[in-house]
JSON list of C-alpha atoms in Angstrom, two decimals:
[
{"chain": "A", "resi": 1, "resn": "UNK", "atom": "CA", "xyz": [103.89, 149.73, 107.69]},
{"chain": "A", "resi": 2, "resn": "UNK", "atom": "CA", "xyz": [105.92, 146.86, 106.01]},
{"chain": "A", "resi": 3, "resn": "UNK", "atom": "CA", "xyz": [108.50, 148.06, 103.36]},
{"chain": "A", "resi": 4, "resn": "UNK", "atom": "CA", "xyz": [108.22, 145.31, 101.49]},
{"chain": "A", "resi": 5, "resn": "UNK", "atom": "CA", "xyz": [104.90, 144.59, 99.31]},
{"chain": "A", "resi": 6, "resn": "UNK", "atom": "CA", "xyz": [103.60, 141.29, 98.61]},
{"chain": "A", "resi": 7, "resn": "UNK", "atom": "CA", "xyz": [105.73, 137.76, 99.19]},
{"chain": "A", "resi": 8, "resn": "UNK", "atom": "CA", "xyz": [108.81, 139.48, 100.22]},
{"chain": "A", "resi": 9, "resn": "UNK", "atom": "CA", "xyz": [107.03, 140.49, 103.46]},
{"chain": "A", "resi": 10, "resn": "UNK", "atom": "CA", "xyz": [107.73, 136.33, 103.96]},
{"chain": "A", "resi": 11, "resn": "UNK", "atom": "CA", "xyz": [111.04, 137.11, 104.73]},
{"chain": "A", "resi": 12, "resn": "UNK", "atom": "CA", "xyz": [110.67, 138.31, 108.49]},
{"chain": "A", "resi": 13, "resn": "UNK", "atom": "CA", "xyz": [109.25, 135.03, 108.67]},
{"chain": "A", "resi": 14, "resn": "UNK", "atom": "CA", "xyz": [112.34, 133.16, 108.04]},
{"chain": "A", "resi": 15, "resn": "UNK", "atom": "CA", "xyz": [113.86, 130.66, 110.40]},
{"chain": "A", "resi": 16, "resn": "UNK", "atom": "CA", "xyz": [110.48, 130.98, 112.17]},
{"chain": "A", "resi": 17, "resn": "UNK", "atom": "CA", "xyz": [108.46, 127.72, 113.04]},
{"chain": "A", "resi": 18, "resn": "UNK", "atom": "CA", "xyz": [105.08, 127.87, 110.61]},
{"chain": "A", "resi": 19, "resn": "UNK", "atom": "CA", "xyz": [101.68, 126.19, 110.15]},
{"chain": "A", "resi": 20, "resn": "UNK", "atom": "CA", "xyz": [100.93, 125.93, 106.82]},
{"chain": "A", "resi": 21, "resn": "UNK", "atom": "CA", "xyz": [97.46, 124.97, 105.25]},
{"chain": "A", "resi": 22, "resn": "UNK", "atom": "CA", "xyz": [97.83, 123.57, 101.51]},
{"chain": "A", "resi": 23, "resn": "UNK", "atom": "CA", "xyz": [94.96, 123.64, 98.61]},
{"chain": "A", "resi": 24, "resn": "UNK", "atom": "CA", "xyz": [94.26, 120.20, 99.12]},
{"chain": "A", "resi": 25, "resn": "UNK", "atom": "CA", "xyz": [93.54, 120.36, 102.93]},
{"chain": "A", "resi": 26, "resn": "UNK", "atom": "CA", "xyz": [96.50, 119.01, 104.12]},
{"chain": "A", "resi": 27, "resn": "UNK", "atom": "CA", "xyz": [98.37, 120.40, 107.56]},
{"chain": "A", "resi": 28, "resn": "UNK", "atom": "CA", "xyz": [102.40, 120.86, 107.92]},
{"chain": "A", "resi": 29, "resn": "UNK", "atom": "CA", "xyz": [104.19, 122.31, 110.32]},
{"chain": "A", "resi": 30, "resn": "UNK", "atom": "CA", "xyz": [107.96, 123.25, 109.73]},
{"chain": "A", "resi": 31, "resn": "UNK", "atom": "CA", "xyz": [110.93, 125.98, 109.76]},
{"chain": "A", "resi": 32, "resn": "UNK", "atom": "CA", "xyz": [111.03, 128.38, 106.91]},
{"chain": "A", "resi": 33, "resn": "UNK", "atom": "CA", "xyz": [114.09, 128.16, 105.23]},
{"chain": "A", "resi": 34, "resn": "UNK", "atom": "CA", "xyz": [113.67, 129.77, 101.93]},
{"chain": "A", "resi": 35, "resn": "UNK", "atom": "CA", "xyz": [111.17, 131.80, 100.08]},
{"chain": "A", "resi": 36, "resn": "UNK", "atom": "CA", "xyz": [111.14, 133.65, 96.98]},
{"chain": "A", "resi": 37, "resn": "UNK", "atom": "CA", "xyz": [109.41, 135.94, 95.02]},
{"chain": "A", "resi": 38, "resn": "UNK", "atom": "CA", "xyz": [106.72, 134.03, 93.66]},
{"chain": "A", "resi": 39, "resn": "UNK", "atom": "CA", "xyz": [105.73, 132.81, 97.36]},
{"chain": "A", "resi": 40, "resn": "UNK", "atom": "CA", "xyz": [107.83, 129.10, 97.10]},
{"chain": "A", "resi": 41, "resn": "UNK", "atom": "CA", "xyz": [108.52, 127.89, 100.15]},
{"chain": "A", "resi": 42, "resn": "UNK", "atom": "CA", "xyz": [111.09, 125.46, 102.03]},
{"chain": "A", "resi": 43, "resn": "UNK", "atom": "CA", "xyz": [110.28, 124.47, 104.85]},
{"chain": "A", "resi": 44, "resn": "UNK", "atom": "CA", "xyz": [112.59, 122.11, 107.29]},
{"chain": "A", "resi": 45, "resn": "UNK", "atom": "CA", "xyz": [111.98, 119.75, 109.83]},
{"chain": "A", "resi": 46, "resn": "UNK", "atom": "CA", "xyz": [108.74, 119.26, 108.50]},
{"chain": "A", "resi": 47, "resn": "UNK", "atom": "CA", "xyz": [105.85, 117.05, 109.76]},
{"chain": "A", "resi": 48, "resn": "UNK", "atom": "CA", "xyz": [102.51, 116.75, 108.21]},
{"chain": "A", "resi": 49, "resn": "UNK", "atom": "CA", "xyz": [99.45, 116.90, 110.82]},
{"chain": "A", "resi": 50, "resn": "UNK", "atom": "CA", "xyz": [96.65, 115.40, 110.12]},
{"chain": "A", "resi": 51, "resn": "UNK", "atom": "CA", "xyz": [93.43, 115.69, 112.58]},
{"chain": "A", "resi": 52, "resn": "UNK", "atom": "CA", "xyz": [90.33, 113.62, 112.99]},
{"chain": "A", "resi": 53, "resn": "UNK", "atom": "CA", "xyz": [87.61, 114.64, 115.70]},
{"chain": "A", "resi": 54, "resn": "UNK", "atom": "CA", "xyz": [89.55, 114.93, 118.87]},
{"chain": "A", "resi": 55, "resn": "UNK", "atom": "CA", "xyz": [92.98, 113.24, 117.82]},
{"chain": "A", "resi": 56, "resn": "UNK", "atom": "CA", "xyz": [95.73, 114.07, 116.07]},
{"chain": "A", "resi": 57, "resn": "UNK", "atom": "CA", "xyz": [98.95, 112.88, 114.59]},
{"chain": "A", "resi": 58, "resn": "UNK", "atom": "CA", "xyz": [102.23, 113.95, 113.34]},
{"chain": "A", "resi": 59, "resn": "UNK", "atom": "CA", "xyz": [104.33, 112.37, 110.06]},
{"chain": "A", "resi": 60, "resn": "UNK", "atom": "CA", "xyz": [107.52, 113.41, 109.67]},
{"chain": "A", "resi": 61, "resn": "UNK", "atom": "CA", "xyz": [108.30, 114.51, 106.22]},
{"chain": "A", "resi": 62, "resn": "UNK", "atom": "CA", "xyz": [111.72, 116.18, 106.59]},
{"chain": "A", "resi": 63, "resn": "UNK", "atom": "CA", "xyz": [112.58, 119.15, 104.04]},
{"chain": "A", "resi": 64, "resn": "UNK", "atom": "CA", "xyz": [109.52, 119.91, 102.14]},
{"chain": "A", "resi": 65, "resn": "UNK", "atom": "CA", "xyz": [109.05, 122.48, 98.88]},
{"chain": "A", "resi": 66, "resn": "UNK", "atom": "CA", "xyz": [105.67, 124.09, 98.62]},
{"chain": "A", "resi": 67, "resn": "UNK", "atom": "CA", "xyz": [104.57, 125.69, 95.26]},
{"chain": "A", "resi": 68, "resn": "UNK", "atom": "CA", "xyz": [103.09, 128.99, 95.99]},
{"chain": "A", "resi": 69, "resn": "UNK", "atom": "CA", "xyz": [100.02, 128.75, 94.52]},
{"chain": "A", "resi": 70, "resn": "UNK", "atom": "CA", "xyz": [99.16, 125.53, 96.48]},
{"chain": "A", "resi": 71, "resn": "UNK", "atom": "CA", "xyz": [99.55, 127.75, 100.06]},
{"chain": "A", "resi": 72, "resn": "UNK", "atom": "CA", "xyz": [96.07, 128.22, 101.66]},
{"chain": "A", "resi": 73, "resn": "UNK", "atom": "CA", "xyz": [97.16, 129.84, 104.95]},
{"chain": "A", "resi": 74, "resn": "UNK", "atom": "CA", "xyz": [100.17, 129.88, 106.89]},
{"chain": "A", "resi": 75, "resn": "UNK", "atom": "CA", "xyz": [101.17, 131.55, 110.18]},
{"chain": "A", "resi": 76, "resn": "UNK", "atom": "CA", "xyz": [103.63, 131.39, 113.04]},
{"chain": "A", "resi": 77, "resn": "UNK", "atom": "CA", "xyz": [103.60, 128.71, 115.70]},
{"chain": "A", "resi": 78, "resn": "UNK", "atom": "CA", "xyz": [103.20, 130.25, 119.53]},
{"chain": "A", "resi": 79, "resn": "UNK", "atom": "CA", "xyz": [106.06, 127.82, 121.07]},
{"chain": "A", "resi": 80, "resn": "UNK", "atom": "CA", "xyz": [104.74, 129.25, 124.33]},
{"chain": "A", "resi": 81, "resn": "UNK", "atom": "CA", "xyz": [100.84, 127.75, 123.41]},
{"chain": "A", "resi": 82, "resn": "UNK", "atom": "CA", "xyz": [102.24, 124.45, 121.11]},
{"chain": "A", "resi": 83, "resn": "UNK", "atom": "CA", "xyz": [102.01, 122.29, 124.14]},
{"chain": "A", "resi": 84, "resn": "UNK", "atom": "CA", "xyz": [98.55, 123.05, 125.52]},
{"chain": "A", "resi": 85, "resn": "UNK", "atom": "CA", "xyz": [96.71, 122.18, 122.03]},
{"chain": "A", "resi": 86, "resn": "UNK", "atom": "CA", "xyz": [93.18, 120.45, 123.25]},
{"chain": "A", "resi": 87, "resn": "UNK", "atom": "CA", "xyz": [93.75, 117.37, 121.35]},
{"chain": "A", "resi": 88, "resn": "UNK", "atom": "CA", "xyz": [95.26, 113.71, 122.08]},
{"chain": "A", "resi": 89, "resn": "UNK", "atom": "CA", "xyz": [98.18, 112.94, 120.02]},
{"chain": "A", "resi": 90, "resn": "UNK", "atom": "CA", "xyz": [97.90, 109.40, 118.89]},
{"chain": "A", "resi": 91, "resn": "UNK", "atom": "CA", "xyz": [100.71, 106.93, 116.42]},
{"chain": "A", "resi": 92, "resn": "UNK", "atom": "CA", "xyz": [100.60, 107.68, 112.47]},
{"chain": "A", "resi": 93, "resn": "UNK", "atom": "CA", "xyz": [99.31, 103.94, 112.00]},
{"chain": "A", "resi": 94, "resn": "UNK", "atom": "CA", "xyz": [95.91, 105.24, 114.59]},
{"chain": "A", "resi": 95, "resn": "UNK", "atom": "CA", "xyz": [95.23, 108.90, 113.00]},
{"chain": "A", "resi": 96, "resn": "UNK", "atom": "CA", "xyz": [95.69, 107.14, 109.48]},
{"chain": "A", "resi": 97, "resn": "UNK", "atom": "CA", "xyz": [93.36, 104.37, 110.00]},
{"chain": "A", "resi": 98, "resn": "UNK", "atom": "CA", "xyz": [91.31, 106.83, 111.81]},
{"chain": "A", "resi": 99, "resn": "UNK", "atom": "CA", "xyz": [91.54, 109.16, 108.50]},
{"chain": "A", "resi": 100, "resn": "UNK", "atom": "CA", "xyz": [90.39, 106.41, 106.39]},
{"chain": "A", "resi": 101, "resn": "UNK", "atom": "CA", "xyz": [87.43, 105.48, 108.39]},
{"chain": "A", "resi": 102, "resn": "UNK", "atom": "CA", "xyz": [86.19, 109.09, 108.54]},
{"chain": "A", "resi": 103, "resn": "UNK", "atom": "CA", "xyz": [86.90, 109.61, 104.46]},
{"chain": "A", "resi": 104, "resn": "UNK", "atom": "CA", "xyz": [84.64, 105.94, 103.81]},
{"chain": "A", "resi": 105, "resn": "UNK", "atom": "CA", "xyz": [81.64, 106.90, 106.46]},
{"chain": "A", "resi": 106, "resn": "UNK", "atom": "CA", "xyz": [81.71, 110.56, 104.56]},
{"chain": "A", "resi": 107, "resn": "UNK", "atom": "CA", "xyz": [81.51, 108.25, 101.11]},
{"chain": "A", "resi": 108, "resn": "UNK", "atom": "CA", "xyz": [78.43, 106.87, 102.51]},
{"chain": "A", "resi": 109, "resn": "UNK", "atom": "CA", "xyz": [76.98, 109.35, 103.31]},
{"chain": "A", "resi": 110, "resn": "UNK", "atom": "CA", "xyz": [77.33, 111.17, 100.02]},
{"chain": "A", "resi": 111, "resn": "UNK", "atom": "CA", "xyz": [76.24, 107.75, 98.19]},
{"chain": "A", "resi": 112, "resn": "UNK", "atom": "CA", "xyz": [72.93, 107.90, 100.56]},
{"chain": "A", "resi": 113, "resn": "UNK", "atom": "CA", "xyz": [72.26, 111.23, 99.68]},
{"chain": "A", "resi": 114, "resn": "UNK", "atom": "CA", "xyz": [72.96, 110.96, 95.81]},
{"chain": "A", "resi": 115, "resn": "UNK", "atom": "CA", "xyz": [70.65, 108.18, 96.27]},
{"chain": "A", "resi": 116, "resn": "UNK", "atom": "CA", "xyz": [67.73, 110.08, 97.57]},
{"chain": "A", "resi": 117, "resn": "UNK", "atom": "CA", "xyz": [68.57, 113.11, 95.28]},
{"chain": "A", "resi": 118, "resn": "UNK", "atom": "CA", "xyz": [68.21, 110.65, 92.45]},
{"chain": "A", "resi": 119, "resn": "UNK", "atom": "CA", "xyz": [64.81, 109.32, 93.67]},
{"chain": "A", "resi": 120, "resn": "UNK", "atom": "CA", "xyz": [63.70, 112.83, 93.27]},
{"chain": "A", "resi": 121, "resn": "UNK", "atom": "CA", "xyz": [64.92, 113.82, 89.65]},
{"chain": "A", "resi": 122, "resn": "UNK", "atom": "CA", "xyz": [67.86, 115.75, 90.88]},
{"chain": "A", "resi": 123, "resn": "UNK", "atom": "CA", "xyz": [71.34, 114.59, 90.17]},
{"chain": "A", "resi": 124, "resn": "UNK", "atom": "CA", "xyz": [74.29, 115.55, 92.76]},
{"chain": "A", "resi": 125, "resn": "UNK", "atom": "CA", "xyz": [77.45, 116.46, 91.80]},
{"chain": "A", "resi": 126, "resn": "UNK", "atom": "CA", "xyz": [80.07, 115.39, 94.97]},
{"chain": "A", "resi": 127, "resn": "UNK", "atom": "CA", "xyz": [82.49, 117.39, 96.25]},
{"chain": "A", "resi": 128, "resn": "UNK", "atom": "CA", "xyz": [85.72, 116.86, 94.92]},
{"chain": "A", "resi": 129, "resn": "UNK", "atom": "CA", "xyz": [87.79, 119.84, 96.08]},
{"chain": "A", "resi": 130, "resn": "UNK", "atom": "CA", "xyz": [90.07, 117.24, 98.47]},
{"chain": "A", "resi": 131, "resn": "UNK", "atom": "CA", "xyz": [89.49, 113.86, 97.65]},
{"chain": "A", "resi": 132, "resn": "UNK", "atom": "CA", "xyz": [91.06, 114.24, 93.95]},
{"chain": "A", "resi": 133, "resn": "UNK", "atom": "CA", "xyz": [93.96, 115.94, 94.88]},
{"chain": "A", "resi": 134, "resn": "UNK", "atom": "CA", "xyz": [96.05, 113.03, 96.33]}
]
């Protein structure tokens, strides 16, 4: 059993590489550097990963501070496993344009069915737990 209760249990994670999931869906992938008490993090060497379908794609983002309250997940990267991932890397410029065709066709899709809700009396309220938060 850990010694340490809540965010300080963070600190055996230091200088480790992590993933770390974010409130508003986004991906990065960095070195812990720096963590306090209220679960802040600094994270170096940092890329953002962003995945559509099959693909994937890495932006660099250098040092990056995460507010606590905005961490989701986060967990060690296997080094030994990193490599063998089932997906195709592709450039920034393909996974973004790939991003924004994926956000518009899920747009359409949610006009459609607002649409047909309507038609029927009902009114739909969209999901805006991502798409706000950039």
């Amino acid at each position: 059993m850990n010694a340490f209760p809540g965010t300080a249990t963070l600190l055996e994670e230091l200088d480790k590489k992590l993933m770390v999931l974010l409130r508003d869906g986004r991906t990065l992938i960095g070195f812990l550097r720096s963590v306090d008490q209220f679960a802040n993090l600094v994270l170096h060497h940092t890329i953002e990963r962003i995945h559509v379908g099959k693909q994937y794609g890495d932006i660099p983002r250098g040092v990056f501070i995460v507010r606590g309250e905005n961490v989701v997940l986060l967990g060690e990267i296997d080094r030994d496993k990193e490599d063998n991932i089932p997906l195709q890397k592709v450039s920034v410029d393909d996974i973004l344009d790939a991003q924004r065709r994926e956000q518009e066709a899920k747009q359409e899709k949610e006009k459609l069915l607002a649409k047909a809700l309507k038609e029927r009396g009902l009114h739909y309220i969209p999901d805006l737990s991502h798409d706000d938060m950039f």
